[in-house]
Amino acid sequence: MKLGGRHAAPDHISLLMDCAQMCATSADFMARESSLHDRLCSLCAELCRLCADSCQQMAGTNQLIKQCVELCRRCAGSCEGMSSKRAA
Protein backbone atom coordinates (compact mmCIF):
# COMPACT_ATOMS: atom_id res chain seq x y z
CA MET A 1 0.00 0.00 0.00
CA LYS A 2 2.88 2.35 0.73
CA LEU A 3 4.05 2.06 -2.88
CA GLY A 4 0.86 3.76 -4.00
CA GLY A 5 -0.07 3.88 -7.65
CA ARG A 6 -1.39 0.83 -9.48
CA HIS A 7 -0.08 -1.53 -6.80
CA ALA A 8 -2.52 -0.01 -4.31
CA ALA A 9 -5.47 -0.01 -6.72
CA PRO A 10 -8.62 -1.52 -5.16
CA ASP A 11 -8.99 -4.21 -7.86
CA HIS A 12 -5.38 -5.31 -7.39
CA ILE A 13 -5.65 -5.37 -3.59
CA SER A 14 -8.90 -7.35 -3.89
CA LEU A 15 -7.17 -9.90 -6.11
CA LEU A 16 -4.30 -10.24 -3.63
CA MET A 17 -6.75 -10.74 -0.77
CA ASP A 18 -8.78 -13.29 -2.76
CA CYS A 19 -5.61 -15.22 -3.53
CA ALA A 20 -4.41 -15.20 0.08
CA GLN A 21 -7.81 -16.36 1.33
CA MET A 22 -8.02 -19.12 -1.28
CA CYS A 23 -4.53 -20.35 -0.38
CA ALA A 24 -5.52 -20.57 3.29
CA THR A 25 -8.82 -22.28 2.46
CA SER A 26 -7.13 -24.77 0.14
CA ALA A 27 -4.57 -25.61 2.83
CA ASP A 28 -7.42 -26.17 5.30
CA PHE A 29 -9.26 -28.48 2.88
CA MET A 30 -6.07 -30.49 2.28
CA ALA A 31 -5.31 -30.74 6.00
CA ARG A 32 -8.81 -32.13 6.60
CA GLU A 33 -8.40 -34.46 3.60
CA SER A 34 -11.58 -33.06 2.07
CA SER A 35 -12.74 -34.87 -1.04
CA LEU A 36 -13.21 -31.41 -2.59
CA HIS A 37 -9.64 -30.19 -2.11
CA ASP A 38 -8.74 -30.83 -5.74
CA ARG A 39 -11.37 -28.36 -6.94
CA LEU A 40 -10.24 -25.67 -4.53
CA CYS A 41 -6.59 -26.23 -5.41
CA SER A 42 -7.42 -25.79 -9.08
CA LEU A 43 -9.08 -22.44 -8.34
CA CYS A 44 -6.19 -21.51 -6.06
CA ALA A 45 -3.73 -22.14 -8.91
CA GLU A 46 -5.78 -19.89 -11.18
CA LEU A 47 -5.85 -17.10 -8.59
CA CYS A 48 -2.11 -17.39 -7.99
CA ARG A 49 -1.47 -17.07 -11.73
CA LEU A 50 -3.75 -14.03 -11.91
CA CYS A 51 -1.87 -12.44 -9.00
CA ALA A 52 1.48 -13.15 -10.63
CA ASP A 53 0.30 -11.63 -13.91
CA SER A 54 -1.15 -8.57 -12.19
CA CYS A 55 2.03 -7.95 -10.20
CA GLN A 56 4.24 -8.62 -13.24
CA GLN A 57 2.55 -5.76 -15.07
CA MET A 58 3.63 -3.30 -12.41
CA ALA A 59 6.91 -4.80 -11.19
CA GLY A 60 9.22 -2.66 -13.28
CA THR A 61 12.58 -2.80 -11.50
CA ASN A 62 11.10 -3.39 -8.03
CA GLN A 63 12.83 -6.54 -6.78
CA LEU A 64 10.32 -7.13 -3.98
CA ILE A 65 7.41 -7.24 -6.42
CA LYS A 66 9.45 -9.47 -8.77
CA GLN A 67 10.00 -11.88 -5.86
CA CYS A 68 6.26 -11.89 -5.20
CA VAL A 69 5.63 -12.71 -8.87
CA GLU A 70 7.98 -15.68 -8.66
CA LEU A 71 6.44 -16.93 -5.40
CA CYS A 72 2.93 -16.66 -6.86
CA ARG A 73 4.03 -18.68 -9.89
CA ARG A 74 5.59 -21.33 -7.65
CA CYS A 75 2.44 -21.45 -5.54
CA ALA A 76 0.33 -21.84 -8.70
CA GLY A 77 2.47 -24.81 -9.74
CA SER A 78 2.15 -26.40 -6.31
CA CYS A 79 -1.61 -25.90 -6.24
CA GLU A 80 -1.90 -27.27 -9.74
CA GLY A 81 -0.07 -30.40 -8.58
CA MET A 82 -2.39 -30.75 -5.61
CA SER A 83 -5.44 -30.29 -7.81
CA SER A 84 -4.62 -33.54 -9.56
CA LYS A 85 -4.40 -35.53 -6.29
CA ARG A 86 -7.60 -36.80 -4.78
CA ALA A 87 -8.00 -37.26 -1.03
CA ALA A 88 -7.96 -40.86 0.11
A tleap script that builds the chain and sets N, CA, C and O, in Angstrom:
source leaprc.protein.ff14SB
mol = sequence {
  NMET LYS LEU GLY GLY ARG HIE ALA ALA PRO
  ASP HIE ILE SER LEU LEU MET ASP CYS ALA
  GLN MET CYS ALA THR SER ALA ASP PHE MET
  ALA ARG GLU SER SER LEU HIE ASP ARG LEU
  CYS SER LEU CYS ALA GLU LEU CYS ARG LEU
  CYS ALA ASP SER CYS GLN GLN MET ALA GLY
  THR ASN GLN LEU ILE LYS GLN CYS VAL GLU
  LEU CYS ARG ARG CYS ALA GLY SER CYS GLU
  GLY MET SER SER LYS ARG ALA CALA
}
set mol.1.N position { 0.817 -1.191 0.000 }
set mol.1.CA position { 0.000 0.000 0.000 }
set mol.1.C position { 0.865 1.261 0.000 }
set mol.1.O position { 0.488 2.278 -0.581 }
set mol.2.N position { 2.016 1.188 0.649 }
set mol.2.CA position { 2.884 2.351 0.727 }
set mol.2.C position { 3.465 2.729 -0.627 }
set mol.2.O position { 3.853 3.878 -0.839 }
set mol.3.N position { 3.527 1.761 -1.552 }
set mol.3.CA position { 4.047 2.059 -2.883 }
set mol.3.C position { 3.119 2.987 -3.646 }
set mol.3.O position { 3.551 3.728 -4.529 }
set mol.4.N position { 1.843 2.940 -3.298 }
set mol.4.CA position { 0.864 3.764 -3.995 }
set mol.4.C position { 0.697 3.328 -5.439 }
set mol.4.O position { 1.121 2.235 -5.815 }
set mol.5.N position { 0.098 4.157 -6.228 }
set mol.5.CA position { -0.067 3.877 -7.649 }
set mol.5.C position { -0.898 2.641 -7.927 }
set mol.5.O position { -1.773 2.278 -7.141 }
set mol.6.N position { -0.617 1.996 -9.052 }
set mol.6.CA position { -1.387 0.827 -9.481 }
set mol.6.C position { -1.330 -0.322 -8.468 }
set mol.6.O position { -2.286 -1.088 -8.344 }
set mol.7.N position { -0.220 -0.441 -7.752 }
set mol.7.CA position { -0.084 -1.533 -6.795 }
set mol.7.C position { -1.093 -1.427 -5.657 }
set mol.7.O position { -1.449 -2.430 -5.038 }
set mol.8.N position { -1.545 -0.224 -5.389 }
set mol.8.CA position { -2.519 -0.011 -4.313 }
set mol.8.C position { -3.943 0.132 -4.840 }
set mol.8.O position { -4.854 0.477 -4.087 }
set mol.9.N position { -4.137 -0.129 -6.125 }
set mol.9.CA position { -5.473 -0.008 -6.723 }
set mol.9.C position { -6.423 -1.020 -6.077 }
set mol.9.O position { -6.020 -2.151 -5.807 }
set mol.10.N position { -7.659 -0.636 -5.828 }
set mol.10.CA position { -8.619 -1.521 -5.164 }
set mol.10.C position { -8.795 -2.880 -5.842 }
set mol.10.O position { -8.909 -3.896 -5.157 }
set mol.11.N position { -8.819 -2.915 -7.183 }
set mol.11.CA position { -8.990 -4.207 -7.856 }
set mol.11.C position { -7.776 -5.105 -7.665 }
set mol.11.O position { -7.917 -6.324 -7.561 }
set mol.12.N position { -6.595 -4.522 -7.619 }
set mol.12.CA position { -5.376 -5.309 -7.388 }
set mol.12.C position { -5.335 -5.829 -5.949 }
set mol.12.O position { -5.034 -7.000 -5.716 }
set mol.13.N position { -5.636 -4.966 -4.999 }
set mol.13.CA position { -5.649 -5.372 -3.591 }
set mol.13.C position { -6.691 -6.465 -3.370 }
set mol.13.O position { -6.445 -7.421 -2.635 }
set mol.14.N position { -7.847 -6.326 -4.000 }
set mol.14.CA position { -8.899 -7.345 -3.887 }
set mol.14.C position { -8.419 -8.687 -4.422 }
set mol.14.O position { -8.686 -9.729 -3.822 }
set mol.15.N position { -7.711 -8.666 -5.547 }
set mol.15.CA position { -7.166 -9.903 -6.113 }
set mol.15.C position { -6.152 -10.537 -5.164 }
set mol.15.O position { -6.162 -11.752 -4.964 }
set mol.16.N position { -5.284 -9.726 -4.584 }
set mol.16.CA position { -4.298 -10.242 -3.626 }
set mol.16.C position { -4.986 -10.880 -2.423 }
set mol.16.O position { -4.580 -11.944 -1.956 }
set mol.17.N position { -6.024 -10.224 -1.931 }
set mol.17.CA position { -6.747 -10.742 -0.769 }
set mol.17.C position { -7.501 -12.029 -1.123 }
set mol.17.O position { -7.535 -12.969 -0.328 }
set mol.18.N position { -8.101 -12.069 -2.313 }
set mol.18.CA position { -8.782 -13.293 -2.761 }
set mol.18.C position { -7.798 -14.452 -2.840 }
set mol.18.O position { -8.097 -15.568 -2.416 }
set mol.19.N position { -6.636 -14.176 -3.383 }
set mol.19.CA position { -5.615 -15.219 -3.527 }
set mol.19.C position { -5.152 -15.725 -2.163 }
set mol.19.O position { -5.061 -16.933 -1.946 }
set mol.20.N position { -4.864 -14.813 -1.253 }
set mol.20.CA position { -4.413 -15.202 0.084 }
set mol.20.C position { -5.474 -16.040 0.797 }
set mol.20.O position { -5.158 -17.046 1.432 }
set mol.21.N position { -6.720 -15.621 0.688 }
set mol.21.CA position { -7.807 -16.359 1.333 }
set mol.21.C position { -7.966 -17.741 0.721 }
set mol.21.O position { -8.171 -18.720 1.438 }
set mol.22.N position { -7.871 -17.827 -0.619 }
set mol.22.CA position { -8.022 -19.122 -1.279 }
set mol.22.C position { -6.868 -20.051 -0.925 }
set mol.22.O position { -7.075 -21.256 -0.775 }
set mol.23.N position { -5.666 -19.521 -0.789 }
set mol.23.CA position { -4.528 -20.346 -0.379 }
set mol.23.C position { -4.770 -20.929 1.013 }
set mol.23.O position { -4.528 -22.113 1.248 }
set mol.24.N position { -5.244 -20.097 1.925 }
set mol.24.CA position { -5.517 -20.569 3.289 }
set mol.24.C position { -6.644 -21.599 3.289 }
set mol.24.O position { -6.563 -22.611 3.985 }
set mol.25.N position { -7.683 -21.344 2.519 }
set mol.25.CA position { -8.816 -22.275 2.458 }
set mol.25.C position { -8.394 -23.605 1.837 }
set mol.25.O position { -8.781 -24.671 2.317 }
set mol.26.N position { -7.609 -23.538 0.783 }
set mol.26.CA position { -7.126 -24.772 0.143 }
set mol.26.C position { -6.276 -25.592 1.103 }
set mol.26.O position { -6.407 -26.814 1.172 }
set mol.27.N position { -5.405 -24.916 1.843 }
set mol.27.CA position { -4.573 -25.612 2.828 }
set mol.27.C position { -5.443 -26.285 3.882 }
set mol.27.O position { -5.162 -27.409 4.296 }
set mol.28.N position { -6.500 -25.602 4.315 }
set mol.28.CA position { -7.417 -26.168 5.297 }
set mol.28.C position { -8.117 -27.409 4.735 }
set mol.28.O position { -8.224 -28.423 5.425 }
set mol.29.N position { -8.591 -27.336 3.499 }
set mol.29.CA position { -9.263 -28.484 2.884 }
set mol.29.C position { -8.307 -29.670 2.745 }
set mol.29.O position { -8.706 -30.816 2.951 }
set mol.30.N position { -7.053 -29.399 2.399 }
set mol.30.CA position { -6.071 -30.494 2.283 }
set mol.30.C position { -5.766 -31.091 3.645 }
set mol.30.O position { -5.661 -32.310 3.781 }
set mol.31.N position { -5.623 -30.246 4.651 }
set mol.31.CA position { -5.309 -30.745 6.000 }
set mol.31.C position { -6.418 -31.646 6.535 }
set mol.31.O position { -6.161 -32.607 7.261 }
set mol.32.N position { -7.673 -31.315 6.158 }
set mol.32.CA position { -8.813 -32.127 6.595 }
set mol.32.C position { -9.095 -33.293 5.649 }
set mol.32.O position { -10.041 -34.056 5.844 }
set mol.33.N position { -8.244 -33.415 4.609 }
set mol.33.CA position { -8.405 -34.464 3.601 }
set mol.33.C position { -9.800 -34.438 2.978 }
set mol.33.O position { -10.418 -35.479 2.755 }
set mol.34.N position { -10.276 -33.232 2.703 }
set mol.34.CA position { -11.579 -33.065 2.074 }
set mol.34.C position { -11.560 -33.656 0.668 }
set mol.34.O position { -10.576 -33.527 -0.060 }
set mol.35.N position { -12.642 -34.294 0.305 }
set mol.35.CA position { -12.738 -34.866 -1.043 }
set mol.35.C position { -12.879 -33.757 -2.097 }
set mol.35.O position { -12.818 -34.034 -3.295 }
set mol.36.N position { -13.063 -32.527 -1.664 }
set mol.36.CA position { -13.209 -31.408 -2.591 }
set mol.36.C position { -11.934 -30.582 -2.744 }
set mol.36.O position { -11.929 -29.573 -3.450 }
set mol.37.N position { -10.851 -31.007 -2.085 }
set mol.37.CA position { -9.638 -30.190 -2.107 }
set mol.37.C position { -9.100 -29.988 -3.518 }
set mol.37.O position { -8.521 -28.942 -3.811 }
set mol.38.N position { -9.280 -30.970 -4.396 }
set mol.38.CA position { -8.737 -30.830 -5.744 }
set mol.38.C position { -9.390 -29.675 -6.496 }
set mol.38.O position { -8.727 -28.985 -7.271 }
set mol.39.N position { -10.664 -29.465 -6.275 }
set mol.39.CA position { -11.365 -28.355 -6.936 }
set mol.39.C position { -10.881 -27.015 -6.412 }
set mol.39.O position { -10.662 -26.081 -7.183 }
set mol.40.N position { -10.715 -26.921 -5.100 }
set mol.40.CA position { -10.237 -25.673 -4.526 }
set mol.40.C position { -8.804 -25.387 -4.955 }
set mol.40.O position { -8.456 -24.241 -5.240 }
set mol.41.N position { -7.978 -26.419 -5.000 }
set mol.41.CA position { -6.586 -26.229 -5.408 }
set mol.41.C position { -6.496 -25.759 -6.857 }
set mol.41.O position { -5.613 -24.974 -7.202 }
set mol.42.N position { -7.395 -26.231 -7.694 }
set mol.42.CA position { -7.423 -25.786 -9.083 }
set mol.42.C position { -7.742 -24.289 -9.153 }
set mol.42.O position { -7.092 -23.548 -9.892 }
set mol.43.N position { -8.724 -23.854 -8.398 }
set mol.43.CA position { -9.075 -22.438 -8.345 }
set mol.43.C position { -7.951 -21.620 -7.718 }
set mol.43.O position { -7.669 -20.502 -8.148 }
set mol.44.N position { -7.320 -22.182 -6.712 }
set mol.44.CA position { -6.193 -21.505 -6.057 }
set mol.44.C position { -5.063 -21.278 -7.069 }
set mol.44.O position { -4.469 -20.200 -7.104 }
set mol.45.N position { -4.772 -22.283 -7.881 }
set mol.45.CA position { -3.729 -22.144 -8.905 }
set mol.45.C position { -4.078 -21.019 -9.873 }
set mol.45.O position { -3.215 -20.231 -10.258 }
set mol.46.N position { -5.341 -20.950 -10.259 }
set mol.46.CA position { -5.780 -19.894 -11.176 }
set mol.46.C position { -5.606 -18.513 -10.539 }
set mol.46.O position { -5.120 -17.585 -11.186 }
set mol.47.N position { -6.001 -18.382 -9.279 }
set mol.47.CA position { -5.853 -17.099 -8.586 }
set mol.47.C position { -4.386 -16.709 -8.431 }
set mol.47.O position { -4.030 -15.541 -8.586 }
set mol.48.N position { -3.543 -17.679 -8.127 }
set mol.48.CA position { -2.113 -17.392 -7.986 }
set mol.48.C position { -1.520 -16.915 -9.307 }
set mol.48.O position { -0.692 -16.004 -9.321 }
set mol.49.N position { -1.937 -17.524 -10.419 }
set mol.49.CA position { -1.466 -17.074 -11.732 }
set mol.49.C position { -1.956 -15.648 -12.027 }
set mol.49.O position { -1.202 -14.820 -12.539 }
set mol.50.N position { -3.210 -15.374 -11.702 }
set mol.50.CA position { -3.747 -14.026 -11.912 }
set mol.50.C position { -2.977 -12.992 -11.097 }
set mol.50.O position { -2.680 -11.901 -11.585 }
set mol.51.N position { -2.655 -13.341 -9.852 }
set mol.51.CA position { -1.872 -12.440 -9.001 }
set mol.51.C position { -0.487 -12.202 -9.601 }
set mol.51.O position { -0.015 -11.067 -9.672 }
set mol.52.N position { 0.147 -13.273 -10.026 }
set mol.52.CA position { 1.480 -13.149 -10.628 }
set mol.52.C position { 1.425 -12.245 -11.854 }
set mol.52.O position { 2.277 -11.373 -12.026 }
set mol.53.N position { 0.429 -12.452 -12.700 }
set mol.53.CA position { 0.295 -11.631 -13.912 }
set mol.53.C position { 0.042 -10.169 -13.568 }
set mol.53.O position { 0.628 -9.272 -14.175 }
set mol.54.N position { -0.829 -9.932 -12.597 }
set mol.54.CA position { -1.147 -8.573 -12.189 }
set mol.54.C position { 0.091 -7.866 -11.641 }
set mol.54.O position { 0.369 -6.720 -11.995 }
set mol.55.N position { 0.821 -8.548 -10.785 }
set mol.55.CA position { 2.027 -7.948 -10.201 }
set mol.55.C position { 3.120 -7.764 -11.258 }
set mol.55.O position { 3.854 -6.777 -11.226 }
set mol.56.N position { 3.228 -8.706 -12.187 }
set mol.56.CA position { 4.243 -8.624 -13.243 }
set mol.56.C position { 4.080 -7.338 -14.050 }
set mol.56.O position { 5.061 -6.709 -14.447 }
set mol.57.N position { 2.832 -6.962 -14.283 }
set mol.57.CA position { 2.549 -5.758 -15.069 }
set mol.57.C position { 3.067 -4.490 -14.412 }
set mol.57.O position { 3.335 -3.499 -15.092 }
set mol.58.N position { 3.207 -4.517 -13.098 }
set mol.58.CA position { 3.631 -3.302 -12.407 }
set mol.58.C position { 4.983 -3.437 -11.721 }
set mol.58.O position { 5.413 -2.518 -11.024 }
set mol.59.N position { 5.656 -4.557 -11.902 }
set mol.59.CA position { 6.911 -4.804 -11.187 }
set mol.59.C position { 8.018 -3.829 -11.564 }
set mol.59.O position { 8.755 -3.349 -10.703 }
set mol.60.N position { 8.129 -3.539 -12.858 }
set mol.60.CA position { 9.219 -2.658 -13.278 }
set mol.60.C position { 10.551 -3.189 -12.781 }
set mol.60.O position { 10.906 -4.333 -13.063 }
set mol.61.N position { 11.285 -2.379 -12.052 }
set mol.61.CA position { 12.576 -2.804 -11.503 }
set mol.61.C position { 12.495 -3.141 -10.019 }
set mol.61.O position { 13.515 -3.414 -9.387 }
set mol.62.N position { 11.289 -3.123 -9.462 }
set mol.62.CA position { 11.101 -3.386 -8.033 }
set mol.62.C position { 11.345 -4.870 -7.734 }
set mol.62.O position { 10.547 -5.727 -8.114 }
set mol.63.N position { 12.442 -5.156 -7.059 }
set mol.63.CA position { 12.825 -6.545 -6.783 }
set mol.63.C position { 11.852 -7.248 -5.844 }
set mol.63.O position { 11.633 -8.452 -5.975 }
set mol.64.N position { 11.273 -6.522 -4.910 }
set mol.64.CA position { 10.320 -7.132 -3.979 }
set mol.64.C position { 9.083 -7.633 -4.733 }
set mol.64.O position { 8.606 -8.740 -4.482 }
set mol.65.N position { 8.573 -6.823 -5.646 }
set mol.65.CA position { 7.410 -7.243 -6.424 }
set mol.65.C position { 7.795 -8.399 -7.356 }
set mol.65.O position { 6.998 -9.314 -7.563 }
set mol.66.N position { 8.996 -8.367 -7.914 }
set mol.66.CA position { 9.452 -9.473 -8.767 }
set mol.66.C position { 9.528 -10.770 -7.970 }
set mol.66.O position { 9.195 -11.835 -8.488 }
set mol.67.N position { 9.963 -10.688 -6.713 }
set mol.67.CA position { 9.998 -11.882 -5.857 }
set mol.67.C position { 8.586 -12.392 -5.605 }
set mol.67.O position { 8.352 -13.601 -5.605 }
set mol.68.N position { 7.653 -11.485 -5.393 }
set mol.68.CA position { 6.256 -11.888 -5.201 }
set mol.68.C position { 5.715 -12.586 -6.442 }
set mol.68.O position { 4.997 -13.580 -6.333 }
set mol.69.N position { 6.054 -12.074 -7.612 }
set mol.69.CA position { 5.627 -12.706 -8.865 }
set mol.69.C position { 6.129 -14.145 -8.914 }
set mol.69.O position { 5.367 -15.062 -9.222 }
set mol.70.N position { 7.400 -14.341 -8.613 }
set mol.70.CA position { 7.981 -15.680 -8.656 }
set mol.70.C position { 7.322 -16.605 -7.632 }
set mol.70.O position { 7.035 -17.762 -7.938 }
set mol.71.N position { 7.083 -16.104 -6.425 }
set mol.71.CA position { 6.437 -16.927 -5.399 }
set mol.71.C position { 5.002 -17.287 -5.790 }
set mol.71.O position { 4.552 -18.405 -5.540 }
set mol.72.N position { 4.293 -16.349 -6.397 }
set mol.72.CA position { 2.929 -16.656 -6.862 }
set mol.72.C position { 2.950 -17.728 -7.939 }
set mol.72.O position { 2.091 -18.610 -7.959 }
set mol.73.N position { 3.930 -17.658 -8.838 }
set mol.73.CA position { 4.027 -18.677 -9.894 }
set mol.73.C position { 4.372 -20.051 -9.299 }
set mol.73.O position { 3.844 -21.075 -9.736 }
set mol.74.N position { 5.253 -20.059 -8.309 }
set mol.74.CA position { 5.592 -21.328 -7.646 }
set mol.74.C position { 4.381 -21.893 -6.914 }
set mol.74.O position { 4.132 -23.098 -6.956 }
set mol.75.N position { 3.637 -21.031 -6.249 }
set mol.75.CA position { 2.436 -21.454 -5.541 }
set mol.75.C position { 1.410 -22.008 -6.528 }
set mol.75.O position { 0.762 -23.016 -6.248 }
set mol.76.N position { 1.261 -21.356 -7.678 }
set mol.76.CA position { 0.331 -21.838 -8.701 }
set mol.76.C position { 0.715 -23.246 -9.146 }
set mol.76.O position { -0.151 -24.105 -9.313 }
set mol.77.N position { 2.006 -23.482 -9.336 }
set mol.77.CA position { 2.466 -24.809 -9.735 }
set mol.77.C position { 2.191 -25.853 -8.671 }
set mol.77.O position { 1.791 -26.976 -8.978 }
set mol.78.N position { 2.405 -25.480 -7.420 }
set mol.78.CA position { 2.150 -26.398 -6.313 }
set mol.78.C position { 0.661 -26.718 -6.215 }
set mol.78.O position { 0.275 -27.875 -6.046 }
set mol.79.N position { -0.164 -25.690 -6.323 }
set mol.79.CA position { -1.613 -25.897 -6.238 }
set mol.79.C position { -2.116 -26.740 -7.413 }
set mol.79.O position { -3.004 -27.579 -7.264 }
set mol.80.N position { -1.527 -26.494 -8.572 }
set mol.80.CA position { -1.905 -27.272 -9.745 }
set mol.80.C position { -1.589 -28.762 -9.509 }
set mol.80.O position { -2.375 -29.641 -9.865 }
set mol.81.N position { -0.433 -29.017 -8.907 }
set mol.81.CA position { -0.067 -30.400 -8.576 }
set mol.81.C position { -1.037 -31.015 -7.587 }
set mol.81.O position { -1.414 -32.179 -7.723 }
set mol.82.N position { -1.438 -30.247 -6.601 }
set mol.82.CA position { -2.392 -30.747 -5.606 }
set mol.82.C position { -3.775 -30.941 -6.185 }
set mol.82.O position { -4.538 -31.778 -5.703 }
set mol.83.N position { -4.111 -30.173 -7.220 }
set mol.83.CA position { -5.443 -30.289 -7.807 }
set mol.83.C position { -5.629 -31.617 -8.541 }
set mol.83.O position { -6.755 -32.040 -8.802 }
set mol.84.N position { -4.522 -32.263 -8.868 }
set mol.84.CA position { -4.615 -33.540 -9.562 }
set mol.84.C position { -4.573 -34.734 -8.607 }
set mol.84.O position { -4.632 -35.884 -9.042 }
set mol.85.N position { -4.470 -34.456 -7.302 }
set mol.85.CA position { -4.397 -35.527 -6.290 }
set mol.85.C position { -5.699 -35.560 -5.502 }
set mol.85.O position { -6.084 -34.567 -4.884 }
set mol.86.N position { -6.341 -36.645 -5.524 }
set mol.86.CA position { -7.604 -36.803 -4.780 }
set mol.86.C position { -7.304 -37.261 -3.367 }
set mol.86.O position { -6.351 -38.005 -3.136 }
set mol.87.N position { -8.118 -36.814 -2.423 }
set mol.87.CA position { -7.999 -37.259 -1.030 }
set mol.87.C position { -8.356 -38.734 -0.947 }
set mol.87.O position { -9.200 -39.223 -1.698 }
set mol.88.N position { -7.716 -39.427 -0.040 }
set mol.88.CA position { -7.961 -40.860 0.109 }
set mol.88.C position { -9.328 -41.135 0.703 }
set mol.88.O position { -9.695 -42.294 0.896 }
savepdb mol mol.pdb
quit
